PDB file of C-alpha atoms in Angstrom:
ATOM      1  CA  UNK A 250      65.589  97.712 167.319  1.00  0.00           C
ATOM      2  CA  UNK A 251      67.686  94.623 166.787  1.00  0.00           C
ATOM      3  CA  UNK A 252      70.999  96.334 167.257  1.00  0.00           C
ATOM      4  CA  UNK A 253      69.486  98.004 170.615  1.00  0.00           C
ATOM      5  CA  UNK A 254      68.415  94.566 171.355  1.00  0.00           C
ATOM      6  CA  UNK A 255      71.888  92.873 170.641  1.00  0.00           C
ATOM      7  CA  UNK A 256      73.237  95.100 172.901  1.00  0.00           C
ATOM      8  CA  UNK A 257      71.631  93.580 175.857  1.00  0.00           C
ATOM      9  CA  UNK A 258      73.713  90.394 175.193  1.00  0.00           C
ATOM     10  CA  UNK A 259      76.643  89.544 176.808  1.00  0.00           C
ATOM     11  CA  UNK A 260      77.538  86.426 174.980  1.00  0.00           C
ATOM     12  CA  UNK A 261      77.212  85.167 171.510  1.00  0.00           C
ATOM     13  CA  UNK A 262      73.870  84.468 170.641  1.00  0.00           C
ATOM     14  CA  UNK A 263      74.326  81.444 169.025  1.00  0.00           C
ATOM     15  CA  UNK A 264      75.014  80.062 172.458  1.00  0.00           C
ATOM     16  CA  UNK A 265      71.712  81.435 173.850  1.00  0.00           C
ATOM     17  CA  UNK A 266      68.249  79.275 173.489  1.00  0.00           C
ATOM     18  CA  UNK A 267      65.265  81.733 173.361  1.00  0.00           C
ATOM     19  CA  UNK A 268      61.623  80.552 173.421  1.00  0.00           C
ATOM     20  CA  UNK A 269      58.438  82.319 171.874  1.00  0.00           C
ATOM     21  CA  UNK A 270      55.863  82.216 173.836  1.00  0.00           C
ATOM     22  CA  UNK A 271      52.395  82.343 170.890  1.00  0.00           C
ATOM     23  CA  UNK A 272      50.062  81.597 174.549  1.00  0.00           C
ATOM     24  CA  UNK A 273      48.216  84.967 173.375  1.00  0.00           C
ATOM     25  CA  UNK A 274      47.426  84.346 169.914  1.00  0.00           C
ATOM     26  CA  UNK A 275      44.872  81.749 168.594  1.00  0.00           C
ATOM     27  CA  UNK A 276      46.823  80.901 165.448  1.00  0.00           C
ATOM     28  CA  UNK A 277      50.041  80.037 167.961  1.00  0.00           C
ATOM     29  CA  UNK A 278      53.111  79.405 166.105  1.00  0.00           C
ATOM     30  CA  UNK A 279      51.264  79.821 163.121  1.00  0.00           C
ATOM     31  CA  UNK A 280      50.813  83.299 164.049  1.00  0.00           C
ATOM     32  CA  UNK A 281      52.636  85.344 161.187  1.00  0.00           C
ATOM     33  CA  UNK A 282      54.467  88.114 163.868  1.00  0.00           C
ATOM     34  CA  UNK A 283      55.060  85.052 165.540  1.00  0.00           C
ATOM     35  CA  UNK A 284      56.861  83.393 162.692  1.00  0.00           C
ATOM     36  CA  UNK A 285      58.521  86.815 161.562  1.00  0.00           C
ATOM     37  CA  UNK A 286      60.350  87.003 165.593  1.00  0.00           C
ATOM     38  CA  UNK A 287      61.454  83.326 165.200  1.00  0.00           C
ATOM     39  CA  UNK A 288      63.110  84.836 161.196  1.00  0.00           C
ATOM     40  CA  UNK A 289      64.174  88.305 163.012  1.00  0.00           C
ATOM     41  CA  UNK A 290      66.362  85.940 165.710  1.00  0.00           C
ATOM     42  CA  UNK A 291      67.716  83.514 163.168  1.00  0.00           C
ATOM     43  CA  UNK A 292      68.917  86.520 161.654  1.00  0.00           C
ATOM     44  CA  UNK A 293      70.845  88.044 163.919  1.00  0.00           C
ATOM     45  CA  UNK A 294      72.543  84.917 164.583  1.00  0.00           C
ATOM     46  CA  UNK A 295      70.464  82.902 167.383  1.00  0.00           C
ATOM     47  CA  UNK A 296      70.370  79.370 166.565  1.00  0.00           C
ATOM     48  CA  UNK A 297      68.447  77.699 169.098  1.00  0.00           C
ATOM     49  CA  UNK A 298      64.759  79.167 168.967  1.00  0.00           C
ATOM     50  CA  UNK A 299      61.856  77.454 169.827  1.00  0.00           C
ATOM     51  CA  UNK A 300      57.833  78.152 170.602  1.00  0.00           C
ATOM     52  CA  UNK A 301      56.139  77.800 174.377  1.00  0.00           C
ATOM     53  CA  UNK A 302      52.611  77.519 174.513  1.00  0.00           C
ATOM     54  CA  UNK A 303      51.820  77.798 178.141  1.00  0.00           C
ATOM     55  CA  UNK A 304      48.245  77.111 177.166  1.00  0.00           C
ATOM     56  CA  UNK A 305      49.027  73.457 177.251  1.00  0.00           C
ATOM     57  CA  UNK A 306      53.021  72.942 177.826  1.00  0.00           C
ATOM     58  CA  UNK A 307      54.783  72.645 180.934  1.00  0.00           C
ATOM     59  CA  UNK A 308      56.217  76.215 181.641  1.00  0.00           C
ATOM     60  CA  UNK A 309      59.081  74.773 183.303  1.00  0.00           C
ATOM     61  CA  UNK A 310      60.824  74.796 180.167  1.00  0.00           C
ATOM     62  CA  UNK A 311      61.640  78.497 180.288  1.00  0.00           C
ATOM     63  CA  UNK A 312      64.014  77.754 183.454  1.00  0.00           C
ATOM     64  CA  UNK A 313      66.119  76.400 180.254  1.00  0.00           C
ATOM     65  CA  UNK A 314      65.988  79.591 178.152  1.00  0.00           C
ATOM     66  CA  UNK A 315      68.298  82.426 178.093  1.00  0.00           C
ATOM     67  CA  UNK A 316      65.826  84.614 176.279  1.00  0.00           C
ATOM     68  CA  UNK A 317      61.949  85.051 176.485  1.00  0.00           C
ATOM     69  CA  UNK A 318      59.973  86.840 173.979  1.00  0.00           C
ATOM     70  CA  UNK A 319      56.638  86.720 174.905  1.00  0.00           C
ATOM     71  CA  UNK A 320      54.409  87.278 171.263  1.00  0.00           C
ATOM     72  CA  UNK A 321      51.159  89.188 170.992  1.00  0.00           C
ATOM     73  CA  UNK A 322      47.237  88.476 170.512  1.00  0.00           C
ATOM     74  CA  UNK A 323      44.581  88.434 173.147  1.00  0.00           C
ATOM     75  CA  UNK A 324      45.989  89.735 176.566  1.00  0.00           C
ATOM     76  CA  UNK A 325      43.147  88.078 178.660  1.00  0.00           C
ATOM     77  CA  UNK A 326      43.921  84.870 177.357  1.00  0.00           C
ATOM     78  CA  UNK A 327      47.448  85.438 177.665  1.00  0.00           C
ATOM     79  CA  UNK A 328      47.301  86.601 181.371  1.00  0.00           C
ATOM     80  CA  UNK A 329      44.606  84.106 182.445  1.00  0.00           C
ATOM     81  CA  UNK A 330      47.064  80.959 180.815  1.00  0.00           C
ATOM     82  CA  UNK A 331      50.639  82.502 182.395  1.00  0.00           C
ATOM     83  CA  UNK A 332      48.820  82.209 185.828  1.00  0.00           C
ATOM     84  CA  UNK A 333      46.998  79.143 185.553  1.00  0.00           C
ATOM     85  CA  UNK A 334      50.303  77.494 184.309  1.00  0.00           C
ATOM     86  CA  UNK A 335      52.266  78.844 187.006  1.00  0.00           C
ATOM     87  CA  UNK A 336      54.423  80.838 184.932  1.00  0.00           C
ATOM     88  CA  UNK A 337      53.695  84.105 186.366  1.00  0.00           C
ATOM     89  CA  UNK A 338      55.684  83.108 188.869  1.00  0.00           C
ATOM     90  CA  UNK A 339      58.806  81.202 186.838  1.00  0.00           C
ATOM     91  CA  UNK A 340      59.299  84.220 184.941  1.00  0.00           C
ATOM     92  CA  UNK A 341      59.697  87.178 187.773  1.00  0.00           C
ATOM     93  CA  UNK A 342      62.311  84.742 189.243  1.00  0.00           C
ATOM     94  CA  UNK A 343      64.157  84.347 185.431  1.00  0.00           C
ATOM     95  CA  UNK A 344      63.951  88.619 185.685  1.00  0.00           C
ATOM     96  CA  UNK A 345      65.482  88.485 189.328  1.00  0.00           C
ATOM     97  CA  UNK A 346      68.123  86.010 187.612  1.00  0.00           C
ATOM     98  CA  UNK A 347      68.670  88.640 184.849  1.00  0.00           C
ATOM     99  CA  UNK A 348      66.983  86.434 181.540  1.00  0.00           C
ATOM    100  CA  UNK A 349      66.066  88.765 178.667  1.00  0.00           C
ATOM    101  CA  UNK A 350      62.378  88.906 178.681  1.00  0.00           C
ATOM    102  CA  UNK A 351      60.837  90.837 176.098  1.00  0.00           C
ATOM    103  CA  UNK A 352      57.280  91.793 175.686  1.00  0.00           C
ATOM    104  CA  UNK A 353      55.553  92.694 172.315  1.00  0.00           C
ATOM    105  CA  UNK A 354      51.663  94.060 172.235  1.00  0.00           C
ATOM    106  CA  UNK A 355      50.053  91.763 174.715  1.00  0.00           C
ATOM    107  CA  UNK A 356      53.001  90.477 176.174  1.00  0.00           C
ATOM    108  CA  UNK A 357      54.740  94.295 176.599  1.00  0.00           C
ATOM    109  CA  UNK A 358      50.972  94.776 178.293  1.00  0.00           C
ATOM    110  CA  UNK A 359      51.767  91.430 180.515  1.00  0.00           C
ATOM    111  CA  UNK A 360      55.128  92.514 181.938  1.00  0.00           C
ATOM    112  CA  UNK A 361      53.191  95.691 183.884  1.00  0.00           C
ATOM    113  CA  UNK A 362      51.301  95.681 186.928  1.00  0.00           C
ATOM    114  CA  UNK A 363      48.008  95.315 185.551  1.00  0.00           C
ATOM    115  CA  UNK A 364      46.313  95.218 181.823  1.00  0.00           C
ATOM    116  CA  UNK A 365      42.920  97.082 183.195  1.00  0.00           C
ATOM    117  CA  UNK A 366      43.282  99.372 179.867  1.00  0.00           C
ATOM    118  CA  UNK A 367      42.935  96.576 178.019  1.00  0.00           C
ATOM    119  CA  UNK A 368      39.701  95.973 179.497  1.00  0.00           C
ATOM    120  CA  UNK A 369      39.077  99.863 179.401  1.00  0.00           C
ATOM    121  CA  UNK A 370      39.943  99.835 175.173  1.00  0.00           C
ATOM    122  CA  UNK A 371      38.340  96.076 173.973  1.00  0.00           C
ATOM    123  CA  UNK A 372      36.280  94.847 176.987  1.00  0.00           C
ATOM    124  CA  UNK A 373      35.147  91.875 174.740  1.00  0.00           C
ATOM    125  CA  UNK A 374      38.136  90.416 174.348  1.00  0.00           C
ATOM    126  CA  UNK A 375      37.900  89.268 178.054  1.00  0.00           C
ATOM    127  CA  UNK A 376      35.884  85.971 176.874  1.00  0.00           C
ATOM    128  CA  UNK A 377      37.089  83.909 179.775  1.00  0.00           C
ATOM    129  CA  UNK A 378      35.893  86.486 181.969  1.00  0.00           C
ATOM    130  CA  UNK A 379      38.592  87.656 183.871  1.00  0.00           C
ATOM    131  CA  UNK A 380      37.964  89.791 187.004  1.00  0.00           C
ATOM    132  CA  UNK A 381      41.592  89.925 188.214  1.00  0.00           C
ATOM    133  CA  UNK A 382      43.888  91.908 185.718  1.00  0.00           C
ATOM    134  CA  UNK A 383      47.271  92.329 188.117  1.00  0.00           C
ATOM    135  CA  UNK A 384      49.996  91.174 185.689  1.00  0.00           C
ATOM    136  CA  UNK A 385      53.477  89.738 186.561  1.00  0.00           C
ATOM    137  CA  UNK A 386      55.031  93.480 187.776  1.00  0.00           C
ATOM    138  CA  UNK A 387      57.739  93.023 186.429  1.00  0.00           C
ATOM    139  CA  UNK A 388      57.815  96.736 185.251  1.00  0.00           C
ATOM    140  CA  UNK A 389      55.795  99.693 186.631  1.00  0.00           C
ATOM    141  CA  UNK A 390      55.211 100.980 183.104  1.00  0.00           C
ATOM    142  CA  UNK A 391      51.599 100.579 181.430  1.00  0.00           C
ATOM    143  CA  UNK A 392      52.111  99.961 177.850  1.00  0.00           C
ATOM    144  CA  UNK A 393      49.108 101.320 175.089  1.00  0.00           C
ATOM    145  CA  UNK A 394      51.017  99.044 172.059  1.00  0.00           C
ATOM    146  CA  UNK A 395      49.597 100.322 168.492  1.00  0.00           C
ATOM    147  CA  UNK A 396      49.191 103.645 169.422  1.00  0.00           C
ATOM    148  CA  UNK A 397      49.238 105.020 165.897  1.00  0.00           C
ATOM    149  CA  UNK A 398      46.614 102.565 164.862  1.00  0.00           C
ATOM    150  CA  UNK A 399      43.159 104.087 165.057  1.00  0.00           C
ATOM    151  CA  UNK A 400      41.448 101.402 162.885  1.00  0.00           C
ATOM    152  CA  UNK A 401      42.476  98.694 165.772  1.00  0.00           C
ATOM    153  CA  UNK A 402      40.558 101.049 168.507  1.00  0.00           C
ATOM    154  CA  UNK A 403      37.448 102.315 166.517  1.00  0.00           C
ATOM    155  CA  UNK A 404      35.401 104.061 169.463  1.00  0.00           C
ATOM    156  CA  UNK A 405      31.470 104.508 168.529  1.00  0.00           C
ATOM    157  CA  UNK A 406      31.551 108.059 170.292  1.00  0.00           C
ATOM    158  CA  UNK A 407      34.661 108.701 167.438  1.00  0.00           C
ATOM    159  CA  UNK A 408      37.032 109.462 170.490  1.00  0.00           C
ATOM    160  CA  UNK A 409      40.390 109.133 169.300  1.00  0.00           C
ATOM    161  CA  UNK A 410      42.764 106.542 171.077  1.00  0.00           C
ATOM    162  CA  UNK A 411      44.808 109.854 172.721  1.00  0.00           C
ATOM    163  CA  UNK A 412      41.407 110.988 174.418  1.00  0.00           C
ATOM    164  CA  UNK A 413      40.875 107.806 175.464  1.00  0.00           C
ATOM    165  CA  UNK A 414      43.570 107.044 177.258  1.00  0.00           C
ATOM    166  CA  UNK A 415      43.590 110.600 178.709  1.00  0.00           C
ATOM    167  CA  UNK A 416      40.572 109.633 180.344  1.00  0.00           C
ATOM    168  CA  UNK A 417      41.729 106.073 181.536  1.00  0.00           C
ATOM    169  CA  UNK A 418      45.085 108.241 183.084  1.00  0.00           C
ATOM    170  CA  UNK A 419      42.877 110.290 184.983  1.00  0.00           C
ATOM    171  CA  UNK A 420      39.911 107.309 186.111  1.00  0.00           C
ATOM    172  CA  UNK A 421      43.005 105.019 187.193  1.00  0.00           C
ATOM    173  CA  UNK A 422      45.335 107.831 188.643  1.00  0.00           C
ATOM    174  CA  UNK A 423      48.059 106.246 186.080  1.00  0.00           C
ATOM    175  CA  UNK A 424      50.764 107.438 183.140  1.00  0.00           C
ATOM    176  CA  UNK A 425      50.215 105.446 180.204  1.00  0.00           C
ATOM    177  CA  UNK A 426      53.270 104.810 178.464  1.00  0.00           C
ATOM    178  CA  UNK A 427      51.927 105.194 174.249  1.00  0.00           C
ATOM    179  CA  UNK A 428      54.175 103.104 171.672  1.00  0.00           C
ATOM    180  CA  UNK A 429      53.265 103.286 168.092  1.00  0.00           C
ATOM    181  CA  UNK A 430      53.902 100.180 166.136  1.00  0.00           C
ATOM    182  CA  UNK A 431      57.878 100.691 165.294  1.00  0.00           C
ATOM    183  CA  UNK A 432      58.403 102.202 168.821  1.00  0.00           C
ATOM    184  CA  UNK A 433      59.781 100.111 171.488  1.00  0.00           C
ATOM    185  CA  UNK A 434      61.116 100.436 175.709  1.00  0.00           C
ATOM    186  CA  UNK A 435      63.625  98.993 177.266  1.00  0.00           C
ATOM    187  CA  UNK A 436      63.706  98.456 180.373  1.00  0.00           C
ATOM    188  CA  UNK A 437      66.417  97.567 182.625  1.00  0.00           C
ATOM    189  CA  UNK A 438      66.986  96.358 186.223  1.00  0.00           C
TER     190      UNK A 438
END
């Protein structure tokens, strides 16, 4: 995935600044995927790498960012902060100015037109009590991340995650796109 992902740079990366965005998880930068992105772009040579929480910073600081990887955790939370912030709207204009945004778990969810499966998989996690899920559009896939992780979805009628969404495709008139844990999408525009 790296070397797919290097290949969407046209300059030298240690020339790029990139921002994590931890909004979605409750441990924010201390978040250990979090910390592991912030390693995994050291590593392939990306020097200036930083952490936005749009939960309380100004999200005007992604205007300065070449690259925007937006982290995992609670997808209400993160969707109900990246409006309230105003960011929903800073980052489709970085897309329609060609920045690298890049979605993981919640944040691939984020980057669709709507996280209703969320709400269709783990209701509960919608503690702020969200009632509109349209998401910043900025693909028209749906994303199911952790598809190959049953013990994440347990479902008390023991319907697997497949049947599941199966039935979520055909309630919302939608094609889910499924991607296991070491699967990713990339998509271009």
């Amino acid at each position: 995935m790296k070397n797919q992902f290097l290949k969407l740079i046209d300059r030298e990366s240690s020339q790029l600044n990139v921002t994590i965005i931890t909004t979605a998880s409750p441990k924010k930068e201390g978040n250990k995927f979090v910390q592991k992105a912030k390693k995994d772009f050291n590593e392939m040579g990306f020097q200036n790498v930083d952490f936005t929480d749009l939960e309380f910073e100004n999200p005007g600081r992604l205007t300065q960012k070449n690259i925007i990887y937006i982290s995992g955790g609670n997808p209400f939370n993160l969707l109900y902060h990246t409006k309230k912030s105003g960011a929903d709207e800073i980052l489709k204009n970085l897309a329609s100015q060609n920045v690298i945004i890049v979605g993981v778990s919640a944040g691939a969810i984020l980057l669709g037109p709507h996280i209703k499966v969320v709400r269709f998989f783990t209701p509960q996690m919608n503690t702020l009590g969200i009632e509109d899920l349209s998401a910043l559009n900025l693909t028209d896939k749906l994303i199911f991340p952790h598809y190959d992780r049953e013990d994440l979805f347990k479902d008390d009628k023991s319907k697997t995650i497949e049947d599941r969404i199966k039935e979520f495709e055909y309630l919302e008139k939608c094609e889910i796109t499924r991607l296991n844990d070491d699967h990713s999408v990339s998509v271009i525009k």
